[in-house]
Short mmCIF file of C-alpha atoms and ligand atoms in Angstrom, two decimals:
data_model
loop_
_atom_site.label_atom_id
_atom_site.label_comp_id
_atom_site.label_asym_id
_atom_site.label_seq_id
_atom_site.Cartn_x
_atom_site.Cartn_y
_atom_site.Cartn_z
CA UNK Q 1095 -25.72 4.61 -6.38
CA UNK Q 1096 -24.77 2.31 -3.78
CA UNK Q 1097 -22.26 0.50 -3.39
CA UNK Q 1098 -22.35 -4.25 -2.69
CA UNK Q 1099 -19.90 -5.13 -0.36
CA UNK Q 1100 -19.25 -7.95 1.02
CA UNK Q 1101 -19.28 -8.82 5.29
CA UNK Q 1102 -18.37 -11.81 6.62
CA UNK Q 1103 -20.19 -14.29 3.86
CA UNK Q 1104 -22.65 -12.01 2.86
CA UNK Q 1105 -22.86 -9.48 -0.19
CA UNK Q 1106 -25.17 -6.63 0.79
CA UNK Q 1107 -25.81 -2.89 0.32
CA UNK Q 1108 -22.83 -0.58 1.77
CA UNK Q 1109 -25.62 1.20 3.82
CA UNK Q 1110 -26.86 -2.55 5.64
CA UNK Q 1111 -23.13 -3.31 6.21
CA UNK Q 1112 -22.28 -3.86 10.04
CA UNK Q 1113 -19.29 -4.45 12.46
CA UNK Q 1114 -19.97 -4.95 15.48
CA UNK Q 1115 -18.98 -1.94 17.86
CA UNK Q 1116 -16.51 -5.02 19.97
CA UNK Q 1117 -14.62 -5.72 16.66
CA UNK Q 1118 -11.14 -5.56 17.80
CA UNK Q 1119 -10.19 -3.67 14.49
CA UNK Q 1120 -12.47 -0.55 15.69
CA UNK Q 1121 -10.96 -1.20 19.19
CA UNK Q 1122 -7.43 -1.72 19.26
CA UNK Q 1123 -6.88 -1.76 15.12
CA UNK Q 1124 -6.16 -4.95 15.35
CA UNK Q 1125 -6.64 -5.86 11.76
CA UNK Q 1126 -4.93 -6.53 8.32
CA UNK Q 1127 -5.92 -4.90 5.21
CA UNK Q 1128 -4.44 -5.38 1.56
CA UNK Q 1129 -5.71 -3.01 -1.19
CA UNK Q 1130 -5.42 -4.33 -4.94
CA UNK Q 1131 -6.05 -2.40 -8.01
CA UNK Q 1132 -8.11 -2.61 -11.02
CA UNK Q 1133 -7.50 -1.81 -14.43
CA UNK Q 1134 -9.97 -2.84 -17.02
CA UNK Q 1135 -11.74 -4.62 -15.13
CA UNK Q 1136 -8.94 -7.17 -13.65
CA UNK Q 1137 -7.09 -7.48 -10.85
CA UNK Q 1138 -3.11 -6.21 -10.91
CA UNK Q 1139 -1.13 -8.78 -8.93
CA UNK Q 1140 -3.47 -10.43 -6.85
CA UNK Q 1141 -1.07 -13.26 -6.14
CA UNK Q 1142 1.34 -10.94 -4.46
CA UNK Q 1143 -1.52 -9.19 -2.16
CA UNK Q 1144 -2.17 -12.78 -0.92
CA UNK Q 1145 1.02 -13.77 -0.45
CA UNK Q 1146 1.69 -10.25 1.74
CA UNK Q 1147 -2.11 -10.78 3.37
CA UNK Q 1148 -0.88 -14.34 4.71
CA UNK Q 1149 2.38 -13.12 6.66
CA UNK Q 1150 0.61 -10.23 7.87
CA UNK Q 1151 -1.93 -13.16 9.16
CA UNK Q 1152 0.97 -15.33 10.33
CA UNK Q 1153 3.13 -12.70 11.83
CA UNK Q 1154 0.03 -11.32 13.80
CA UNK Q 1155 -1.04 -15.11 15.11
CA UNK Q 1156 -4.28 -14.35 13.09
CA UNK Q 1157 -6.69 -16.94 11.54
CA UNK Q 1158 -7.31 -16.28 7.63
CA UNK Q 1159 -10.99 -16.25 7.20
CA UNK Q 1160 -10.83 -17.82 3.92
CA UNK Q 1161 -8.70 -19.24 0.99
CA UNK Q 1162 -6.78 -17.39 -1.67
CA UNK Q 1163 -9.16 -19.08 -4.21
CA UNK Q 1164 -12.24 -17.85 -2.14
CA UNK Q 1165 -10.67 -14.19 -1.79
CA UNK Q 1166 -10.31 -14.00 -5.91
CA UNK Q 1167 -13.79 -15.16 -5.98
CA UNK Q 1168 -15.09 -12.40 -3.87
CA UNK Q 1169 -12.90 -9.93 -5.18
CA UNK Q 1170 -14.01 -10.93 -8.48
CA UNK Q 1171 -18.23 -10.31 -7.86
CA UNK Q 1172 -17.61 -7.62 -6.28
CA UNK Q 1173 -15.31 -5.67 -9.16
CA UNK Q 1174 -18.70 -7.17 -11.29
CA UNK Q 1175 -21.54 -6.10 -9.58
CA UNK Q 1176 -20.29 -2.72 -8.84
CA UNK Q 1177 -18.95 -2.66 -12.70
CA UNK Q 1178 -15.55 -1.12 -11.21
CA UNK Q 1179 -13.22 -0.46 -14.40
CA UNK Q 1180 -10.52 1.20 -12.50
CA UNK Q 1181 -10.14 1.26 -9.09
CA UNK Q 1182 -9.47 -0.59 -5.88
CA UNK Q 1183 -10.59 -3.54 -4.05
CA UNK Q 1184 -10.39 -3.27 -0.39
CA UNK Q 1185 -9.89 -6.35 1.79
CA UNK Q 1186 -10.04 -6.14 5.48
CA UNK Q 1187 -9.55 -8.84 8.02
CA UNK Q 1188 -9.53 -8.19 11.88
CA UNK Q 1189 -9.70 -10.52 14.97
CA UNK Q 1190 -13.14 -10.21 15.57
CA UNK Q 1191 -15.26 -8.92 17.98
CA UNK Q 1192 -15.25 -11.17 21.02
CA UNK Q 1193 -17.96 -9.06 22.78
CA UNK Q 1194 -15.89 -7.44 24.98
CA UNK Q 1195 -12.86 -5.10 25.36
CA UNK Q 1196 -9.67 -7.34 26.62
CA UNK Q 1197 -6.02 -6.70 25.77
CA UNK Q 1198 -6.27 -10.64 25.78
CA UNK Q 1199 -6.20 -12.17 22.51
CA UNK Q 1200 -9.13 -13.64 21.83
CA UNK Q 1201 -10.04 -17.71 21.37
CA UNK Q 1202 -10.41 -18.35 17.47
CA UNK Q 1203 -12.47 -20.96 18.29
CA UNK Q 1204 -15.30 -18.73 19.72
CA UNK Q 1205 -14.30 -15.97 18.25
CA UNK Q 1206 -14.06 -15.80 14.32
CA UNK Q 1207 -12.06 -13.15 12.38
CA UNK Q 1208 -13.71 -10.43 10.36
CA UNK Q 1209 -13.72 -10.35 6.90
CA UNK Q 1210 -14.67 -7.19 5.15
CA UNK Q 1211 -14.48 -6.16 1.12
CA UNK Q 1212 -15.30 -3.34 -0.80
CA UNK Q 1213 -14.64 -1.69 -4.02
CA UNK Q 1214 -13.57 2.37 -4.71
CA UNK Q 1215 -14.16 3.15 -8.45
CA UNK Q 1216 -11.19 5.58 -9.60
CA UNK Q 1217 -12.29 6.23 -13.49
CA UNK Q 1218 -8.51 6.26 -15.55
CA UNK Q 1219 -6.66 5.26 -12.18
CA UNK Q 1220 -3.50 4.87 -14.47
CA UNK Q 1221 -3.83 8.57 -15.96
CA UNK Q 1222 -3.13 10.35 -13.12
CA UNK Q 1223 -2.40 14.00 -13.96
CA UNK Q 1224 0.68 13.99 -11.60
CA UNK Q 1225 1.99 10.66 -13.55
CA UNK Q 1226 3.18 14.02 -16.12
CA UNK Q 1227 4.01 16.41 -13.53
CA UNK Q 1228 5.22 14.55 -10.59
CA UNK Q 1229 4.79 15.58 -7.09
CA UNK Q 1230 6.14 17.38 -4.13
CA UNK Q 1231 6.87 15.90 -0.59
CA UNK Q 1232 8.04 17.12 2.43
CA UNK Q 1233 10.14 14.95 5.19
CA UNK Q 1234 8.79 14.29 8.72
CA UNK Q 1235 9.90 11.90 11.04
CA UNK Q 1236 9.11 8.64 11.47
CA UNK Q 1237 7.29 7.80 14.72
CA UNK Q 1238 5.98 4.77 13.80
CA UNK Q 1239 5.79 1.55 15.57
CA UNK Q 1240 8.65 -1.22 14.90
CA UNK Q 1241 6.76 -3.34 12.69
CA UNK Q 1242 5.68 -1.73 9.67
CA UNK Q 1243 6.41 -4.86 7.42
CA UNK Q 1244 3.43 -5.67 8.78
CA UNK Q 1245 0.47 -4.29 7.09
CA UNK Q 1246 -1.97 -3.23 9.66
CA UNK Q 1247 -4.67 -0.82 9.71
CA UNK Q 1248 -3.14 1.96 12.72
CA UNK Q 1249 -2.75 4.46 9.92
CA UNK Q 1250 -3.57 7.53 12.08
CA UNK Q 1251 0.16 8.61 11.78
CA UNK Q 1252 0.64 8.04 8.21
CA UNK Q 1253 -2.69 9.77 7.79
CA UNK Q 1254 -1.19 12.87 9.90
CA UNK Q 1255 1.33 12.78 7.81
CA UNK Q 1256 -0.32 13.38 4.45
CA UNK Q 1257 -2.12 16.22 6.28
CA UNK Q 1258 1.39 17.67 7.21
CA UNK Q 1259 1.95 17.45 3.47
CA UNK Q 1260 -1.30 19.36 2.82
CA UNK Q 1261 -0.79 22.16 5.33
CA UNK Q 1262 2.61 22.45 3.33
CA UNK Q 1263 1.01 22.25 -0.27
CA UNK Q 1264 2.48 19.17 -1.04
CA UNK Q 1265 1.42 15.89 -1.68
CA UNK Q 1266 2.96 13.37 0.81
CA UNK Q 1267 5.63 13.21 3.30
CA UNK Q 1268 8.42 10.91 3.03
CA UNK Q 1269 9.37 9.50 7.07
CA UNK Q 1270 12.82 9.63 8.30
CA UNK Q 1271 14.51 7.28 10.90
CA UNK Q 1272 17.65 7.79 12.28
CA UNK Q 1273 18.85 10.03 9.16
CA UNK Q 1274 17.23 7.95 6.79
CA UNK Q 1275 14.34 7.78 4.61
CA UNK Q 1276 11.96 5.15 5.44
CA UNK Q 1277 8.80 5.10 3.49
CA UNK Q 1278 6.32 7.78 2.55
CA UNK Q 1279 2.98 7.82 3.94
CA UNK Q 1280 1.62 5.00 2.13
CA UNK Q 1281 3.99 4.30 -0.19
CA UNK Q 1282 7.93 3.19 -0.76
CA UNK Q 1283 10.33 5.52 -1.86
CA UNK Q 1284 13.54 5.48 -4.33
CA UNK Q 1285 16.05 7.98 -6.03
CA UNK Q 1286 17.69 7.71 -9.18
CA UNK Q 1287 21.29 8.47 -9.78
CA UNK Q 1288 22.01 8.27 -14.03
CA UNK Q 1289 20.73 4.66 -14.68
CA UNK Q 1290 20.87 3.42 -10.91
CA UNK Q 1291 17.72 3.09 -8.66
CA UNK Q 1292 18.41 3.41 -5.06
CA UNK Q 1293 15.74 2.22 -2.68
CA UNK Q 1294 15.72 1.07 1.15
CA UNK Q 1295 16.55 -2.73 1.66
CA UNK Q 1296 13.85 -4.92 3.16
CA UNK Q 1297 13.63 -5.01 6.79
CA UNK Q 1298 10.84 -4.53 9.85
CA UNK Q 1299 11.00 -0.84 9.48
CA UNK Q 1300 9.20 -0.85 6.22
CA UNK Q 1301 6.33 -2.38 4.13
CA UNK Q 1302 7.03 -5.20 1.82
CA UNK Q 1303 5.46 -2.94 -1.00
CA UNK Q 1304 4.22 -5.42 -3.73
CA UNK Q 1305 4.84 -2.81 -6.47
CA UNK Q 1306 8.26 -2.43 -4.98
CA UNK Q 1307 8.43 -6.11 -5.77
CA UNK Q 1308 7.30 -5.95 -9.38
CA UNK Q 1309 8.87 -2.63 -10.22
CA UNK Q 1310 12.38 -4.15 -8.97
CA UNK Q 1311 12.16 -7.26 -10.59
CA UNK Q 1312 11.24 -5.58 -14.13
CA UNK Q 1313 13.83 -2.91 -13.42
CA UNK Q 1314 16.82 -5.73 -13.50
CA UNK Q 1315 15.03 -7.29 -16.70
CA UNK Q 1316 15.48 -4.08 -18.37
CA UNK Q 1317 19.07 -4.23 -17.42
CA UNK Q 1318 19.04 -0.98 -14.93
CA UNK Q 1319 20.83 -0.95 -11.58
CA UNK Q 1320 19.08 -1.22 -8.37
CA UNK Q 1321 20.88 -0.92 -5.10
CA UNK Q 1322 18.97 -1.62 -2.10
CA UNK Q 1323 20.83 0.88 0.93
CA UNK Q 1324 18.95 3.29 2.92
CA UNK Q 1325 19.08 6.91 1.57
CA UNK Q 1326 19.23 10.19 3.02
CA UNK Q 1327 17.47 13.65 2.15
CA UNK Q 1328 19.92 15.13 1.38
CA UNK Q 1329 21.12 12.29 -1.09
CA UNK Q 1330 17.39 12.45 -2.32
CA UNK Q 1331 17.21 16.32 -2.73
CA UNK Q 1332 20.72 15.73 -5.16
CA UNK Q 1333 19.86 13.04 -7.34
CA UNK Q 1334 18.58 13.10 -10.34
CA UNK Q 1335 15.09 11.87 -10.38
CA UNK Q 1336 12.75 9.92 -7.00
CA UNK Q 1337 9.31 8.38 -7.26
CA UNK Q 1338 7.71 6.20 -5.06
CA UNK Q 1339 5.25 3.35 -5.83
CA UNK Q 1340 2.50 1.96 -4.36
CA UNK Q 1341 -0.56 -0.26 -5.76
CA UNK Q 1342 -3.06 2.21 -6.37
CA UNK Q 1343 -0.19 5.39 -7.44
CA UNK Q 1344 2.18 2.34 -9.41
CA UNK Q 1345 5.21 4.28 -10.19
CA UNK Q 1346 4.91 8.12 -9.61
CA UNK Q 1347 7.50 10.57 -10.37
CA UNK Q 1348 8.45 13.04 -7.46
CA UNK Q 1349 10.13 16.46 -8.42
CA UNK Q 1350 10.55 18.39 -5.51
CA UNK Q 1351 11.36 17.76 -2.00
CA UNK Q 1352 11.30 19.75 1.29
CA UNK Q 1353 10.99 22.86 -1.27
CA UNK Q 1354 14.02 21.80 -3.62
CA UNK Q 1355 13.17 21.19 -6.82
CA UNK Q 1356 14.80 17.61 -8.33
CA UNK Q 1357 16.95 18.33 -11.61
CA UNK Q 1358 14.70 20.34 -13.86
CA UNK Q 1359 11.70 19.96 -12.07
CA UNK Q 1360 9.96 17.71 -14.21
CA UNK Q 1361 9.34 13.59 -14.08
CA UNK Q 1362 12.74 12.23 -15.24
CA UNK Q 1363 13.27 9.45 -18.02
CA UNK Q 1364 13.93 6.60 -15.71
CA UNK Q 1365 10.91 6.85 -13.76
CA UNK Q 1366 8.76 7.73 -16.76
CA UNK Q 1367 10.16 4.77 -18.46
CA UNK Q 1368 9.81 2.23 -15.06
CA UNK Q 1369 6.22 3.25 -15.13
CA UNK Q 1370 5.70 2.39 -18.36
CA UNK Q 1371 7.02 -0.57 -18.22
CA UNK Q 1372 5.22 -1.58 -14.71
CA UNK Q 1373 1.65 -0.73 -16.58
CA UNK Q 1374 2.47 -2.97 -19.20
CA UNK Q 1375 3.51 -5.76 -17.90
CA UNK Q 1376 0.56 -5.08 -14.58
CA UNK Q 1377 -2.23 -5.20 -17.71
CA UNK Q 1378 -0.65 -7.96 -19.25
CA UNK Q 1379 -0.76 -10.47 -15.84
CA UNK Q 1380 -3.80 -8.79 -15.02
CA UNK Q 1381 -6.31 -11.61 -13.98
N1 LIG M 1011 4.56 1.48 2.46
C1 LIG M 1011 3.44 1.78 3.13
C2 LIG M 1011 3.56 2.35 4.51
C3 LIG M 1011 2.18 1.60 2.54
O1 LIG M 1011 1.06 1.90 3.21
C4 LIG M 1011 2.11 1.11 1.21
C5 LIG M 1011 0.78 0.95 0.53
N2 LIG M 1011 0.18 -0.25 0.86
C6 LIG M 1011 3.31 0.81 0.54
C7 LIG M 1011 4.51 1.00 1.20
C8 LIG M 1011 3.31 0.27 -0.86
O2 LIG M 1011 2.89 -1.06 -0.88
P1 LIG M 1011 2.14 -1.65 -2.17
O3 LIG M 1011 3.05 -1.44 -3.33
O4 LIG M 1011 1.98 -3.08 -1.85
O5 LIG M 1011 0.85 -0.91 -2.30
#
């Protein structure tokens, strides 16, 4: 069946949806995107994708194409008419298409930004199979560009990075930087050492994950250490448990990396008990 989504004011069938072939996201990817989950039917943390959606706006000198309030709203129908239970809401926003290909930013005025939404349905998003078995990742370096706090849609190295994973028969690939893990593919990464969670500080060479946000935060209220230092792979490879979180994946246990298998192999306590706690407390603010 197909799928509403919404373009630029107007809710329509995913096969009458249209961008203009001068949008400046298909051009130069000069666009924003957040993605927010579902779970029963409500939004996890939609406050926090808005907050992240407006400095990716701000930082890029873009216009936002409508108001938090309006963005629940459309969020909202769309999760409705499409009936999504679990799953994702994609939001999109690009500089529009001026009509033209120019390096030169073009006027707001005449030129509006693009707003796109749409929904992907993931039936028992928060029973992933791997949530029990964790998964493997390989490390690759990090050629990204300098400012991935910024979340923009030039994911064609990220992408070529979970296909590096593939080719390897694992599941993602966790970048390295100067000796030091960055972020995985679409995700941010931490290890565990006994009851201490180790995860990369905030800076411009990573995403301000909002599940890093959460998951932190809950981890102090539950009285666990979190140190926030850049770690190596051969730190990770040692400890005793990693994961890495994300908004679709929330908190999901890693057991192997670059072929070396993390303690026993198996999802550790403190993940299994972070993730727990993340669910709970996601459902609970759910709106
Ligand atoms: N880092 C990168 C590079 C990502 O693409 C994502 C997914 N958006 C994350 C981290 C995790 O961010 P969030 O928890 O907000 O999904």
């Amino acid at each position: 069946m197909s799928r509403t989504v919404y373009v630029n004011g107007t809710y329509l069938p995913e096969e009458d949806a249209k961008i203009s072939i001068f949008d400046r996201g298909f051009l130069m990817a000069d666009g924003v995107y957040e993605v927010t989950s579902v779970l029963g039917g409500k939004l996890i943390d939609f406050a926090g994708h808005c907050k992240r959606l407006a400095r990716s706006l701000s930082e890029l000198d873009m216009a936002a194409p409508a108001t938090d309030d309006e963005l629940l709203a459309i969020h909202r129908e769309l999760v409705a008419v499409n009936g999504v239970t679990d799953g994702m809401v994609y939001l999109q926003i690009t500089r529009g298409a001026p009509g033209d290909r120019d390096f030169v930013f073009p006027d707001p005025a005449t030129t509006p930004p693009t707003l796109v939404l749409f929904t992907q349905s993931r039936p028992g998003l928060a029973g992933h199979p791997a949530a029990a078995t964790g998964m493997k990742v390989i490390s690759i370096p990090d050629i990204r560009w300098g400012r991935r706090d910024i979340k923009t849609v030039q994911l064609l190295y990220p992408s070529m990075g979970k296909m590096m994973a593939r080719k390897a028969g694992c599941d993602d690939a966790w970048m390295v930087e100067d000796g030091f893990v960055t972020e995985g593919t679409s995700n941010n990464t931490y290890i565990v050492r006994g009851n201490r969670i180790v995860t990369r500080h905030l800076s411009s060479d990573i995403l301000q994950g909002i599940t890093r946000a959460a998951v932190l935060r809950l981890a102090a209220e539950a009285r666990m250490e979190v140190e926030e230092r850049p770690f190596t792979i051969e730190e990770a490879k040692a400890a005793d448990e990693a994961f890495f979180t994300s908004a679709s994946a929330f908190v999901m246990p890693v057991v192997e990396i670059d072929g070396a298998a993390l303690g026993d192999g198996t999802p550790g306590p403190v993940t299994a008990r972070l993730r727990d706690i993340y669910l709970d407390e996601m459902r609970k603010s759910a709106i």
